[in-house]
Amino acid sequence: MRFLKGKDYKDASRKAANIISAQIIMKPNCVLGLATGSSPIGAYNQLIDWYKKGDLDFSEVSTINLDEYKGLSGEHEQSYRYFMNTNLFNHVNIEKSKTFVPDGLAEDDDRECARYNEIIKSKGIDLQLLGLGHNGHIGFNEPDDAFEKETHIVKLSENTILANSRLFEEVSHVPRYAFTMGIKNIMQARKIVVIVSGVDKADIVKEVFFGPVTPKVPGSILQMHNDVTVIGDEAAFSKIGI
Ligand code: F6R
C-alpha cells in the first residue's frame, strides 16, 4: 500500500486527480469505478478544471459507480446519479450512456443486482476510487459477520444513516436501503485509490489500514489488494505516523 499525504484537502484532491488523469491518459477507454460523498468532490473539481484546459479527454471513458440509494430516482437531488451528473459528468465530455449507476427505482432487487454485476464483470474496472465511512464501510458494504461478494441490497447502518442525513432535510428522509457493489467487485479492480480527509477519519484510517482484516471493518480487506494508494490530508493521517 502507498500512502500519499497532502497538506490539506485541496492538495490531497489534486494528488488523487493526478492518478485518475494518468489512468485516462495512459488508457483513454479505461473504466473508472467512482464514488460519491464529500471525499472525491475536490478530485472531481480538479479533473473538470483540467478537462476545461484541454488536458483531459473523457470521450472514451466508461464509469461504474459503487452504489445508489434504493427508492430514489436519478432526478432526485440526493440520488447518487444526480450527484455524479452535477459533480462531474455534466461538466466533461463523457458519454452518459457509458456511465453506470445502479437504478434506485428498479422493481426487482435481485434482477437489478444481477444486471449491475454483469456490467462490472463484463467491463472490468481499471481504477476504483473509494471514500471511507466512519465505520469502515467501502461502497455501502457495512460492518457484518461476513464479506458480501457481489452487488447486493444492503440495509444501511444507523451510523451511516446519521452521517448521510446531513444532506437531507431530516433523518427520516434518508433511504434505509441501498444497492452496492460487493467486496469482490471492488477487490477485482486493477488499481484502488482511497481518499480520506479530516480528523474525524483519523481513527478509522488506522483501523482499516493497520488493524486486523475483518468484515467488522469492511475496508480492512483492502490490505489484501496489491495496488492500493491511500491519499489523505494531514488530519486524516494524524494517527498513523505518516
Ligand atoms: C459513496 C460511498 C461511501 C462513501 C463513504 C464516505 O459512493 O460508497 O462509501 O465513500 O461513506 O463518505 P464521505 O466521503 O462523504 O465521508
PDB file of C-alpha atoms and ligand atoms in Angstrom:
ATOM      1  CA  MET A   1       0.000   0.000   0.000  1.00  0.00           C
ATOM      2  CA  ARG A   2       1.163   3.505  -0.772  1.00  0.00           C
ATOM      3  CA  PHE A   3       0.215   6.478   1.389  1.00  0.00           C
ATOM      4  CA  LEU A   4       0.284   9.927  -0.186  1.00  0.00           C
ATOM      5  CA  LYS A   5      -0.139  12.824   2.175  1.00  0.00           C
ATOM      6  CA  GLY A   6      -1.427  16.184   1.037  1.00  0.00           C
ATOM      7  CA  LYS A   7      -1.060  19.185   3.305  1.00  0.00           C
ATOM      8  CA  ASP A   8      -4.799  19.825   3.123  1.00  0.00           C
ATOM      9  CA  TYR A   9      -7.907  18.555   1.354  1.00  0.00           C
ATOM     10  CA  LYS A  10      -7.185  20.538  -1.818  1.00  0.00           C
ATOM     11  CA  ASP A  11      -3.669  19.202  -2.066  1.00  0.00           C
ATOM     12  CA  ALA A  12      -4.835  15.621  -1.403  1.00  0.00           C
ATOM     13  CA  SER A  13      -7.586  16.016  -4.020  1.00  0.00           C
ATOM     14  CA  ARG A  14      -5.065  17.174  -6.618  1.00  0.00           C
ATOM     15  CA  LYS A  15      -2.913  14.114  -5.919  1.00  0.00           C
ATOM     16  CA  ALA A  16      -5.934  11.850  -6.422  1.00  0.00           C
ATOM     17  CA  ALA A  17      -6.909  13.678  -9.608  1.00  0.00           C
ATOM     18  CA  ASN A  18      -3.354  13.256 -10.869  1.00  0.00           C
ATOM     19  CA  ILE A  19      -3.585   9.471 -10.579  1.00  0.00           C
ATOM     20  CA  ILE A  20      -7.027   9.390 -12.230  1.00  0.00           C
ATOM     21  CA  SER A  21      -5.868  11.633 -15.031  1.00  0.00           C
ATOM     22  CA  ALA A  22      -2.750   9.485 -15.599  1.00  0.00           C
ATOM     23  CA  GLN A  23      -5.087   6.497 -15.927  1.00  0.00           C
ATOM     24  CA  ILE A  24      -7.199   8.294 -18.545  1.00  0.00           C
ATOM     25  CA  ILE A  25      -4.140   9.468 -20.488  1.00  0.00           C
ATOM     26  CA  MET A  26      -2.491   6.015 -20.476  1.00  0.00           C
ATOM     27  CA  LYS A  27      -5.737   4.218 -21.379  1.00  0.00           C
ATOM     28  CA  PRO A  28      -8.279   6.588 -22.964  1.00  0.00           C
ATOM     29  CA  ASN A  29     -11.006   3.918 -22.980  1.00  0.00           C
ATOM     30  CA  CYS A  30     -10.467   2.980 -19.338  1.00  0.00           C
ATOM     31  CA  VAL A  31     -13.217   2.002 -16.897  1.00  0.00           C
ATOM     32  CA  LEU A  32     -13.272   4.114 -13.752  1.00  0.00           C
ATOM     33  CA  GLY A  33     -15.077   2.910 -10.643  1.00  0.00           C
ATOM     34  CA  LEU A  34     -16.416   6.039  -8.965  1.00  0.00           C
ATOM     35  CA  ALA A  35     -17.623   7.079  -5.527  1.00  0.00           C
ATOM     36  CA  THR A  36     -19.934   9.821  -4.284  1.00  0.00           C
ATOM     37  CA  GLY A  37     -19.836  11.640  -0.924  1.00  0.00           C
ATOM     38  CA  SER A  38     -17.696  14.558   0.209  1.00  0.00           C
ATOM     39  CA  SER A  39     -14.290  12.910  -0.195  1.00  0.00           C
ATOM     40  CA  PRO A  40     -13.992  12.800  -4.020  1.00  0.00           C
ATOM     41  CA  ILE A  41     -15.561  16.195  -4.792  1.00  0.00           C
ATOM     42  CA  GLY A  42     -12.209  18.027  -4.766  1.00  0.00           C
ATOM     43  CA  ALA A  43     -10.703  15.481  -7.148  1.00  0.00           C
ATOM     44  CA  TYR A  44     -13.707  15.758  -9.480  1.00  0.00           C
ATOM     45  CA  ASN A  45     -13.370  19.561  -9.475  1.00  0.00           C
ATOM     46  CA  GLN A  46      -9.718  19.245 -10.400  1.00  0.00           C
ATOM     47  CA  LEU A  47     -10.497  16.819 -13.236  1.00  0.00           C
ATOM     48  CA  ILE A  48     -13.143  19.233 -14.570  1.00  0.00           C
ATOM     49  CA  ASP A  49     -10.589  22.024 -14.474  1.00  0.00           C
ATOM     50  CA  TRP A  50      -8.021  20.004 -16.412  1.00  0.00           C
ATOM     51  CA  TYR A  51     -10.694  18.976 -18.927  1.00  0.00           C
ATOM     52  CA  LYS A  52     -11.624  22.634 -19.472  1.00  0.00           C
ATOM     53  CA  LYS A  53      -7.967  23.489 -20.017  1.00  0.00           C
ATOM     54  CA  GLY A  54      -7.837  20.843 -22.751  1.00  0.00           C
ATOM     55  CA  ASP A  55      -5.615  18.427 -20.825  1.00  0.00           C
ATOM     56  CA  LEU A  56      -8.121  15.586 -20.434  1.00  0.00           C
ATOM     57  CA  ASP A  57     -10.499  13.801 -22.774  1.00  0.00           C
ATOM     58  CA  PHE A  58     -13.333  11.687 -21.354  1.00  0.00           C
ATOM     59  CA  SER A  59     -14.884  10.763 -24.716  1.00  0.00           C
ATOM     60  CA  GLU A  60     -13.885   7.090 -24.496  1.00  0.00           C
ATOM     61  CA  VAL A  61     -14.038   6.685 -20.714  1.00  0.00           C
ATOM     62  CA  SER A  62     -16.679   4.491 -19.031  1.00  0.00           C
ATOM     63  CA  THR A  63     -17.599   4.759 -15.368  1.00  0.00           C
ATOM     64  CA  ILE A  64     -19.268   2.403 -12.905  1.00  0.00           C
ATOM     65  CA  ASN A  65     -20.429   3.837  -9.596  1.00  0.00           C
ATOM     66  CA  LEU A  66     -20.227   1.980  -6.324  1.00  0.00           C
ATOM     67  CA  ASP A  67     -23.760   2.430  -5.092  1.00  0.00           C
ATOM     68  CA  GLU A  68     -27.187   4.067  -5.156  1.00  0.00           C
ATOM     69  CA  TYR A  69     -29.978   4.596  -2.646  1.00  0.00           C
ATOM     70  CA  LYS A  70     -32.938   2.301  -3.144  1.00  0.00           C
ATOM     71  CA  GLY A  71     -36.113   4.265  -3.829  1.00  0.00           C
ATOM     72  CA  LEU A  72     -34.545   7.419  -5.300  1.00  0.00           C
ATOM     73  CA  SER A  73     -34.796   8.238  -8.994  1.00  0.00           C
ATOM     74  CA  GLY A  74     -31.800   9.665 -10.828  1.00  0.00           C
ATOM     75  CA  GLU A  75     -33.516  13.068 -10.799  1.00  0.00           C
ATOM     76  CA  HIS A  76     -33.757  13.143  -7.005  1.00  0.00           C
ATOM     77  CA  GLU A  77     -31.222  15.661  -5.715  1.00  0.00           C
ATOM     78  CA  GLN A  78     -29.845  13.229  -3.137  1.00  0.00           C
ATOM     79  CA  SER A  79     -29.509  10.321  -5.526  1.00  0.00           C
ATOM     80  CA  TYR A  80     -26.018   9.289  -6.451  1.00  0.00           C
ATOM     81  CA  ARG A  81     -26.839   9.512 -10.173  1.00  0.00           C
ATOM     82  CA  TYR A  82     -27.759  13.163  -9.638  1.00  0.00           C
ATOM     83  CA  PHE A  83     -24.567  13.679  -7.614  1.00  0.00           C
ATOM     84  CA  MET A  84     -22.418  12.256 -10.404  1.00  0.00           C
ATOM     85  CA  ASN A  85     -24.154  14.286 -13.100  1.00  0.00           C
ATOM     86  CA  THR A  86     -23.823  17.558 -11.201  1.00  0.00           C
ATOM     87  CA  ASN A  87     -20.344  16.990  -9.736  1.00  0.00           C
ATOM     88  CA  LEU A  88     -18.627  15.520 -12.788  1.00  0.00           C
ATOM     89  CA  PHE A  89     -20.479  14.167 -15.814  1.00  0.00           C
ATOM     90  CA  ASN A  90     -22.299  17.373 -16.828  1.00  0.00           C
ATOM     91  CA  HIS A  91     -19.003  19.271 -16.935  1.00  0.00           C
ATOM     92  CA  VAL A  92     -16.838  16.968 -19.067  1.00  0.00           C
ATOM     93  CA  ASN A  93     -17.189  15.282 -22.458  1.00  0.00           C
ATOM     94  CA  ILE A  94     -18.184  11.873 -21.136  1.00  0.00           C
ATOM     95  CA  GLU A  95     -20.971   9.993 -22.907  1.00  0.00           C
ATOM     96  CA  LYS A  96     -23.734   9.487 -20.343  1.00  0.00           C
ATOM     97  CA  SER A  97     -24.577   6.138 -21.934  1.00  0.00           C
ATOM     98  CA  LYS A  98     -21.162   4.940 -20.753  1.00  0.00           C
ATOM     99  CA  THR A  99     -21.794   5.963 -17.130  1.00  0.00           C
ATOM    100  CA  PHE A 100     -23.362   3.325 -14.898  1.00  0.00           C
ATOM    101  CA  VAL A 101     -25.073   3.767 -11.527  1.00  0.00           C
ATOM    102  CA  PRO A 102     -27.489   1.203 -10.040  1.00  0.00           C
ATOM    103  CA  ASP A 103     -31.146   2.006 -10.772  1.00  0.00           C
ATOM    104  CA  GLY A 104     -32.599   3.120  -7.433  1.00  0.00           C
ATOM    105  CA  LEU A 105     -36.115   2.598  -8.764  1.00  0.00           C
ATOM    106  CA  ALA A 106     -35.581  -0.962 -10.007  1.00  0.00           C
ATOM    107  CA  GLU A 107     -38.609  -3.029  -9.038  1.00  0.00           C
ATOM    108  CA  ASP A 108     -36.859  -6.349  -8.794  1.00  0.00           C
ATOM    109  CA  ASP A 109     -33.848  -6.104  -6.460  1.00  0.00           C
ATOM    110  CA  ASP A 110     -32.323  -9.423  -7.476  1.00  0.00           C
ATOM    111  CA  ARG A 111     -32.556  -8.633 -11.162  1.00  0.00           C
ATOM    112  CA  GLU A 112     -31.012  -5.206 -10.682  1.00  0.00           C
ATOM    113  CA  CYS A 113     -28.139  -6.705  -8.687  1.00  0.00           C
ATOM    114  CA  ALA A 114     -27.552  -9.348 -11.369  1.00  0.00           C
ATOM    115  CA  ARG A 115     -27.703  -6.723 -14.134  1.00  0.00           C
ATOM    116  CA  TYR A 116     -25.211  -4.467 -12.356  1.00  0.00           C
ATOM    117  CA  ASN A 117     -22.893  -7.330 -11.557  1.00  0.00           C
ATOM    118  CA  GLU A 118     -22.840  -8.287 -15.204  1.00  0.00           C
ATOM    119  CA  ILE A 119     -21.848  -4.730 -16.170  1.00  0.00           C
ATOM    120  CA  ILE A 120     -18.968  -4.795 -13.669  1.00  0.00           C
ATOM    121  CA  LYS A 121     -17.806  -8.237 -14.770  1.00  0.00           C
ATOM    122  CA  SER A 122     -18.030  -7.631 -18.487  1.00  0.00           C
ATOM    123  CA  LYS A 123     -16.215  -4.288 -18.380  1.00  0.00           C
ATOM    124  CA  GLY A 124     -13.650  -4.810 -15.609  1.00  0.00           C
ATOM    125  CA  ILE A 125     -12.630  -1.813 -13.521  1.00  0.00           C
ATOM    126  CA  ASP A 126      -9.202  -0.307 -14.207  1.00  0.00           C
ATOM    127  CA  LEU A 127      -9.199   2.136 -11.308  1.00  0.00           C
ATOM    128  CA  GLN A 128     -11.621   2.182  -8.391  1.00  0.00           C
ATOM    129  CA  LEU A 129     -11.965   5.347  -6.357  1.00  0.00           C
ATOM    130  CA  LEU A 130     -13.176   4.926  -2.769  1.00  0.00           C
ATOM    131  CA  GLY A 131     -14.088   7.024   0.241  1.00  0.00           C
ATOM    132  CA  LEU A 132     -14.191   5.533   3.723  1.00  0.00           C
ATOM    133  CA  GLY A 133     -17.198   5.559   6.046  1.00  0.00           C
ATOM    134  CA  HIS A 134     -16.639   6.334   9.730  1.00  0.00           C
ATOM    135  CA  ASN A 135     -17.463   2.690  10.460  1.00  0.00           C
ATOM    136  CA  GLY A 136     -15.003   1.454   7.841  1.00  0.00           C
ATOM    137  CA  HIS A 137     -17.543   0.827   5.102  1.00  0.00           C
ATOM    138  CA  ILE A 138     -16.480   0.931   1.449  1.00  0.00           C
ATOM    139  CA  GLY A 139     -19.277   1.433  -1.042  1.00  0.00           C
ATOM    140  CA  PHE A 140     -22.189   0.576   1.214  1.00  0.00           C
ATOM    141  CA  ASN A 141     -20.604  -2.632   2.483  1.00  0.00           C
ATOM    142  CA  GLU A 142     -21.449  -2.164   6.135  1.00  0.00           C
ATOM    143  CA  PRO A 143     -19.772  -3.962   9.084  1.00  0.00           C
ATOM    144  CA  ASP A 144     -21.058  -7.536   9.153  1.00  0.00           C
ATOM    145  CA  ASP A 145     -20.118 -11.109  10.069  1.00  0.00           C
ATOM    146  CA  ALA A 146     -19.001 -11.910   6.533  1.00  0.00           C
ATOM    147  CA  PHE A 147     -17.896 -10.055   3.412  1.00  0.00           C
ATOM    148  CA  GLU A 148     -20.637  -9.779   0.764  1.00  0.00           C
ATOM    149  CA  LYS A 149     -19.051 -10.614  -2.555  1.00  0.00           C
ATOM    150  CA  GLU A 150     -21.126  -9.113  -5.316  1.00  0.00           C
ATOM    151  CA  THR A 151     -23.702  -6.394  -5.927  1.00  0.00           C
ATOM    152  CA  HIS A 152     -26.418  -6.626  -3.310  1.00  0.00           C
ATOM    153  CA  ILE A 153     -29.076  -4.720  -1.422  1.00  0.00           C
ATOM    154  CA  VAL A 154     -27.917  -3.520   1.944  1.00  0.00           C
ATOM    155  CA  LYS A 155     -29.712  -2.188   4.994  1.00  0.00           C
ATOM    156  CA  LEU A 156     -27.812   0.946   5.941  1.00  0.00           C
ATOM    157  CA  SER A 157     -26.459   1.073   9.483  1.00  0.00           C
ATOM    158  CA  GLU A 158     -27.760   3.740  11.885  1.00  0.00           C
ATOM    159  CA  ASN A 159     -24.275   5.244  11.858  1.00  0.00           C
ATOM    160  CA  THR A 160     -24.356   5.644   8.048  1.00  0.00           C
ATOM    161  CA  ILE A 161     -27.934   6.964   8.032  1.00  0.00           C
ATOM    162  CA  LEU A 162     -26.955   9.581  10.592  1.00  0.00           C
ATOM    163  CA  ALA A 163     -23.748  10.545   8.743  1.00  0.00           C
ATOM    164  CA  ASN A 164     -25.630  10.906   5.441  1.00  0.00           C
ATOM    165  CA  SER A 165     -28.581  12.784   6.954  1.00  0.00           C
ATOM    166  CA  ARG A 166     -26.506  15.978   6.690  1.00  0.00           C
ATOM    167  CA  LEU A 167     -27.561  16.125   3.050  1.00  0.00           C
ATOM    168  CA  PHE A 168     -31.293  15.509   3.666  1.00  0.00           C
ATOM    169  CA  GLU A 169     -33.888  17.785   5.276  1.00  0.00           C
ATOM    170  CA  GLU A 170     -34.356  15.313   8.100  1.00  0.00           C
ATOM    171  CA  VAL A 171     -33.027  11.917   9.152  1.00  0.00           C
ATOM    172  CA  SER A 172     -36.334  10.215   8.336  1.00  0.00           C
ATOM    173  CA  HIS A 173     -35.867  11.156   4.655  1.00  0.00           C
ATOM    174  CA  VAL A 174     -32.647   9.160   4.323  1.00  0.00           C
ATOM    175  CA  PRO A 175     -33.375   5.912   2.459  1.00  0.00           C
ATOM    176  CA  ARG A 176     -32.863   2.824   4.633  1.00  0.00           C
ATOM    177  CA  TYR A 177     -31.627   0.572   1.838  1.00  0.00           C
ATOM    178  CA  ALA A 178     -29.120   0.876  -0.973  1.00  0.00           C
ATOM    179  CA  PHE A 179     -27.681  -1.095  -3.866  1.00  0.00           C
ATOM    180  CA  THR A 180     -23.937  -1.529  -3.587  1.00  0.00           C
ATOM    181  CA  MET A 181     -21.114  -3.291  -5.322  1.00  0.00           C
ATOM    182  CA  GLY A 182     -19.767  -6.121  -3.186  1.00  0.00           C
ATOM    183  CA  ILE A 183     -16.296  -6.592  -1.778  1.00  0.00           C
ATOM    184  CA  LYS A 184     -15.239  -8.993  -4.533  1.00  0.00           C
ATOM    185  CA  ASN A 185     -16.344  -6.488  -7.201  1.00  0.00           C
ATOM    186  CA  ILE A 186     -14.210  -3.827  -5.527  1.00  0.00           C
ATOM    187  CA  MET A 187     -11.222  -6.124  -4.930  1.00  0.00           C
ATOM    188  CA  GLN A 188     -11.168  -7.133  -8.603  1.00  0.00           C
ATOM    189  CA  ALA A 189     -10.394  -3.576  -9.681  1.00  0.00           C
ATOM    190  CA  ARG A 190      -6.853  -3.387 -11.050  1.00  0.00           C
ATOM    191  CA  LYS A 191      -5.971  -0.306  -9.006  1.00  0.00           C
ATOM    192  CA  ILE A 192      -7.664   1.213  -5.983  1.00  0.00           C
ATOM    193  CA  VAL A 193      -7.368   4.820  -4.819  1.00  0.00           C
ATOM    194  CA  VAL A 194      -8.837   5.756  -1.438  1.00  0.00           C
ATOM    195  CA  ILE A 195      -9.395   9.412  -0.484  1.00  0.00           C
ATOM    196  CA  VAL A 196      -9.718  10.383   3.170  1.00  0.00           C
ATOM    197  CA  SER A 197      -9.750  13.770   4.811  1.00  0.00           C
ATOM    198  CA  GLY A 198     -10.450  15.359   8.155  1.00  0.00           C
ATOM    199  CA  VAL A 199      -9.571  14.458  11.732  1.00  0.00           C
ATOM    200  CA  ASP A 200     -12.876  12.595  12.122  1.00  0.00           C
ATOM    201  CA  LYS A 201     -11.474   9.897   9.774  1.00  0.00           C
ATOM    202  CA  ALA A 202      -8.155   9.522  11.651  1.00  0.00           C
ATOM    203  CA  ASP A 203      -9.256   6.594  13.887  1.00  0.00           C
ATOM    204  CA  ILE A 204     -10.904   4.604  11.133  1.00  0.00           C
ATOM    205  CA  VAL A 205      -7.924   5.151   8.800  1.00  0.00           C
ATOM    206  CA  LYS A 206      -5.712   3.494  11.430  1.00  0.00           C
ATOM    207  CA  GLU A 207      -8.136   0.626  11.960  1.00  0.00           C
ATOM    208  CA  VAL A 208      -8.760  -0.030   8.268  1.00  0.00           C
ATOM    209  CA  PHE A 209      -5.160   0.015   7.068  1.00  0.00           C
ATOM    210  CA  PHE A 210      -3.255  -1.193  10.147  1.00  0.00           C
ATOM    211  CA  GLY A 211      -5.780  -3.272  12.102  1.00  0.00           C
ATOM    212  CA  PRO A 212      -6.871  -6.873  11.599  1.00  0.00           C
ATOM    213  CA  VAL A 213      -8.603  -7.785   8.336  1.00  0.00           C
ATOM    214  CA  THR A 214     -12.213  -8.422   9.295  1.00  0.00           C
ATOM    215  CA  PRO A 215     -15.719  -7.929   7.857  1.00  0.00           C
ATOM    216  CA  LYS A 216     -16.433  -5.940  11.028  1.00  0.00           C
ATOM    217  CA  VAL A 217     -14.259  -3.256   9.394  1.00  0.00           C
ATOM    218  CA  PRO A 218     -15.044  -3.842   5.708  1.00  0.00           C
ATOM    219  CA  GLY A 219     -12.331  -1.553   4.299  1.00  0.00           C
ATOM    220  CA  SER A 220      -9.669  -3.636   6.070  1.00  0.00           C
ATOM    221  CA  ILE A 221      -9.893  -6.123   3.173  1.00  0.00           C
ATOM    222  CA  LEU A 222      -8.034  -3.520   1.078  1.00  0.00           C
ATOM    223  CA  GLN A 223      -4.859  -4.645   2.886  1.00  0.00           C
ATOM    224  CA  MET A 224      -5.083  -7.787   0.716  1.00  0.00           C
ATOM    225  CA  HIS A 225      -5.113  -5.886  -2.605  1.00  0.00           C
ATOM    226  CA  ASN A 226      -1.790  -5.412  -4.334  1.00  0.00           C
ATOM    227  CA  ASP A 227      -2.301  -1.932  -5.788  1.00  0.00           C
ATOM    228  CA  VAL A 228      -3.880   0.431  -3.272  1.00  0.00           C
ATOM    229  CA  THR A 229      -2.995   4.105  -2.911  1.00  0.00           C
ATOM    230  CA  VAL A 230      -4.395   5.899   0.112  1.00  0.00           C
ATOM    231  CA  ILE A 231      -4.463   9.668  -0.270  1.00  0.00           C
ATOM    232  CA  GLY A 232      -5.208  11.823   2.721  1.00  0.00           C
ATOM    233  CA  ASP A 233      -4.688  15.178   4.320  1.00  0.00           C
ATOM    234  CA  GLU A 234      -2.565  15.650   7.447  1.00  0.00           C
ATOM    235  CA  ALA A 235      -5.598  15.418   9.734  1.00  0.00           C
ATOM    236  CA  ALA A 236      -6.801  12.055   8.394  1.00  0.00           C
ATOM    237  CA  PHE A 237      -3.256  10.630   8.628  1.00  0.00           C
ATOM    238  CA  SER A 238      -2.617  12.074  12.097  1.00  0.00           C
ATOM    239  CA  LYS A 239      -2.854   8.716  13.912  1.00  0.00           C
ATOM    240  CA  ILE A 240      -0.764   6.560  11.584  1.00  0.00           C
ATOM    241  CA  GLY A 241       2.572   8.347  11.824  1.00  0.00           C
ATOM    242  CA  ILE A 242       2.756   9.181   8.124  1.00  0.00           C
TER     243      ILE A 242
HETATM  244  C1  F6R B   1     -20.117   6.703  -1.718  1.00  0.00           C
HETATM  245  C2  F6R B   1     -19.772   5.557  -0.895  1.00  0.00           C
HETATM  246  C3  F6R B   1     -19.409   5.689   0.554  1.00  0.00           C
HETATM  247  C4  F6R B   1     -18.574   6.934   0.885  1.00  0.00           C
HETATM  248  C5  F6R B   1     -18.267   6.991   2.374  1.00  0.00           C
HETATM  249  C6  F6R B   1     -17.501   8.238   2.749  1.00  0.00           C
HETATM  250  O1  F6R B   1     -20.432   6.312  -3.030  1.00  0.00           O
HETATM  251  O2  F6R B   1     -19.821   4.482  -1.380  1.00  0.00           O
HETATM  252  O3  F6R B   1     -18.696   4.541   0.939  1.00  0.00           O
HETATM  253  O4  F6R B   1     -17.386   6.905   0.153  1.00  0.00           O
HETATM  254  O5  F6R B   1     -19.455   6.953   3.108  1.00  0.00           O
HETATM  255  O6  F6R B   1     -18.302   9.348   2.549  1.00  0.00           O
HETATM  256  P1  F6R B   1     -17.731  10.817   2.658  1.00  0.00           P
HETATM  257  O7  F6R B   1     -16.742  10.975   1.572  1.00  0.00           O
HETATM  258  O8  F6R B   1     -18.930  11.715   2.453  1.00  0.00           O
HETATM  259  O9  F6R B   1     -17.120  10.955   4.016  1.00  0.00           O
END
